[in-house]
């Protein structure tokens, strides 16, 4: 039953965010922020597919233990693409609120993204092992969490300053995504049931994408 339900959920999620992303790319009308948002959604769907598709195959066949390498590679790719996702989201913030000249802030975001990517690529992560070290799971997520916190603060402040009703829940969706993700990083290896928090984390990302799509429909004729 878990295999069927989880596979169906993942298939709907991947299809939905990818279609939304492609639609935004095609219908953005040259609007840079929505072009970036469409790219974000496509990166989200494509990146998660590298992990979720092998996981679905494993659940529906011989089990996760038989796909350790594929799942590990998929987790690595997903970690990298999620970093790109947040960099693109930062640029969405820049274009939406006219903050494109904030060079120091942009440098900070890119330094955090580079640190995250470098830490993800370190062999100590042992991506191809069934039980990778928790320490490295924490280390590589420190710059990631700082990126997320930075973007949360930026959207929260800008939405309030501009009275931006279309993006009023943007900061909340990012907060929720990290709220559900951090316990998985810290405790899922010891308490597998904690892994179920990835479902509401995924829904938070869907919420982020939907916010962008609805705003585009409102702004672009």
XYZ file of C-alpha atoms in Angstrom:
221
model
C 0.000 0.000 0.000
C 2.844 2.413 0.853
C 4.430 1.776 -2.525
C 1.208 2.555 -4.407
C 0.294 5.652 -2.417
C 3.787 7.132 -2.358
C 4.386 6.440 -6.038
C 1.052 8.010 -7.002
C 1.764 11.079 -4.869
C 5.240 11.536 -6.343
C 4.004 11.068 -9.900
C 1.291 13.706 -9.442
C 3.761 16.091 -7.794
C 6.457 15.758 -10.452
C 3.960 16.087 -13.281
C 2.231 19.077 -11.715
C 5.299 21.214 -10.940
C 6.896 20.433 -14.304
C 3.760 21.348 -16.253
C 3.336 24.546 -14.231
C 6.970 25.427 -14.893
C 6.673 24.883 -18.635
C 3.442 26.885 -18.739
C 5.112 29.782 -16.947
C 8.063 29.726 -19.326
C 5.726 29.808 -22.307
C 3.261 32.376 -20.977
C 5.492 34.767 -19.026
C 5.386 37.283 -21.871
C 9.022 38.233 -21.430
C 8.545 39.045 -17.741
C 11.884 38.151 -16.166
C 10.624 37.259 -12.714
C 8.071 34.803 -14.062
C 10.567 33.336 -16.509
C 12.813 32.665 -13.508
C 9.856 31.229 -11.602
C 9.097 28.871 -14.462
C 12.728 27.778 -14.519
C 12.519 27.231 -10.760
C 9.556 24.898 -11.131
C 11.223 22.908 -13.921
C 14.450 22.606 -11.900
C 12.407 21.486 -8.897
C 10.598 18.781 -10.834
C 13.624 17.586 -12.789
C 15.877 17.518 -9.742
C 13.429 15.664 -7.520
C 12.786 13.163 -10.311
C 16.350 11.867 -9.986
C 15.550 10.748 -6.457
C 11.821 10.022 -6.548
C 11.763 7.872 -9.685
C 14.420 5.397 -8.425
C 12.625 5.387 -5.068
C 9.308 4.549 -6.731
C 10.942 1.745 -8.721
C 12.575 0.408 -5.561
C 9.339 0.464 -3.564
C 7.442 -1.297 -6.342
C 10.078 -3.994 -6.949
C 12.799 -5.398 -4.699
C 13.026 -2.696 -2.036
C 15.185 0.302 -1.210
C 18.196 -1.825 -0.248
C 18.580 -2.970 -3.863
C 18.819 0.604 -5.177
C 21.254 2.182 -2.738
C 23.532 3.614 -5.443
C 20.726 5.012 -7.598
C 19.023 6.549 -4.570
C 22.297 8.043 -3.360
C 23.057 9.613 -6.721
C 19.492 10.887 -6.867
C 19.782 12.488 -3.426
C 23.004 14.200 -4.464
C 21.442 15.606 -7.643
C 18.348 16.718 -5.739
C 20.536 18.477 -3.169
C 22.319 20.372 -5.930
C 19.159 21.314 -7.827
C 17.451 22.524 -4.655
C 20.369 24.891 -4.177
C 19.799 26.219 -7.699
C 16.079 26.499 -6.895
C 16.762 28.914 -4.046
C 19.263 30.949 -6.039
C 16.582 31.425 -8.706
C 14.036 32.310 -6.035
C 16.413 34.970 -4.737
C 16.566 36.481 -8.219
C 12.762 36.390 -8.393
C 12.791 38.548 -5.264
C 15.277 40.927 -6.899
C 13.225 41.456 -10.053
C 9.869 41.620 -8.302
C 10.901 44.329 -5.868
C 13.498 46.205 -7.929
C 16.470 45.051 -5.872
C 18.775 44.053 -8.732
C 21.624 46.294 -7.586
C 22.120 44.615 -4.195
C 25.579 43.253 -5.046
C 26.642 42.488 -1.488
C 23.488 40.525 -0.804
C 23.801 38.693 -4.112
C 27.393 37.793 -3.252
C 26.229 36.391 0.104
C 23.605 34.199 -1.543
C 26.115 32.880 -4.071
C 28.745 32.210 -1.397
C 26.203 30.203 0.611
C 25.118 28.348 -2.544
C 28.741 27.574 -3.443
C 29.450 26.368 0.099
C 26.406 24.098 -0.045
C 27.436 22.660 -3.426
C 31.048 22.090 -2.336
C 29.918 20.357 0.860
C 27.479 18.185 -1.110
C 30.296 17.093 -3.447
C 32.665 16.079 -0.643
C 33.248 12.287 -0.633
C 32.681 12.215 3.138
C 28.953 12.443 2.447
C 29.099 8.787 1.374
C 26.089 9.224 -0.893
C 26.416 5.687 -2.226
C 26.217 4.035 1.184
C 23.004 2.820 2.783
C 23.751 4.666 6.037
C 25.666 7.887 5.279
C 27.087 9.878 8.221
C 24.663 12.205 9.973
C 27.393 14.786 10.596
C 27.788 15.511 6.904
C 24.046 15.635 6.465
C 24.057 18.449 9.023
C 27.132 20.231 7.648
C 25.896 20.470 4.067
C 22.556 21.798 5.232
C 23.970 24.668 7.316
C 24.610 26.990 4.327
C 21.368 25.732 2.778
C 19.403 26.723 5.877
C 21.140 30.116 5.948
C 20.144 30.659 2.308
C 16.577 29.769 3.169
C 16.544 32.068 6.196
C 17.924 34.941 4.113
C 15.252 34.509 1.446
C 12.488 34.169 4.060
C 13.497 37.490 5.621
C 13.780 39.207 2.246
C 10.320 38.138 1.086
C 8.697 38.835 4.452
C 10.062 42.382 4.543
C 9.389 43.184 0.890
C 5.852 41.781 0.872
C 5.010 43.943 3.892
C 6.704 47.047 2.484
C 4.994 46.763 -0.913
C 1.636 45.432 0.284
C 2.135 42.509 -2.100
C -1.014 40.425 -1.709
C -0.056 37.930 -4.433
C 3.117 36.922 -2.563
C 1.798 37.302 0.982
C 2.265 33.600 1.739
C 5.635 33.175 0.014
C 7.733 33.446 3.177
C 5.356 31.028 4.930
C 5.761 28.313 2.295
C 9.556 28.547 2.606
C 9.358 28.438 6.412
C 7.152 25.345 6.225
C 9.463 23.606 3.751
C 12.417 23.972 6.137
C 10.310 23.197 9.207
C 9.407 19.805 7.741
C 12.813 19.174 6.148
C 15.127 19.753 9.137
C 13.660 16.978 11.348
C 14.087 14.543 8.442
C 17.778 15.423 8.180
C 18.308 15.087 11.933
C 16.139 12.153 12.926
C 14.930 10.098 9.932
C 17.856 7.658 10.099
C 16.981 6.783 13.699
C 13.197 7.119 13.390
C 12.138 6.190 9.823
C 8.578 7.424 10.378
C 9.974 10.980 10.505
C 10.557 10.597 6.774
C 6.821 11.093 6.279
C 7.431 14.803 6.862
C 8.769 14.923 3.324
C 5.144 14.884 2.141
C 4.144 18.209 3.742
C 7.586 19.566 2.778
C 6.788 18.714 -0.831
C 3.366 20.340 -0.540
C 5.055 23.508 0.738
C 7.154 23.588 -2.442
C 4.008 23.091 -4.497
C 2.549 26.061 -2.645
C 5.574 28.166 -3.609
C 5.145 27.267 -7.274
C 1.393 27.917 -7.209
C 1.960 31.375 -5.713
C 4.191 32.273 -8.640
C 1.782 30.877 -11.222
C -1.246 32.675 -9.782
C 0.690 35.945 -9.592
C 1.678 35.551 -13.242
C -1.931 35.041 -14.279
C -2.800 38.219 -12.404
C 0.057 40.316 -13.855
C 0.566 39.005 -17.395
C -2.256 39.436 -19.869
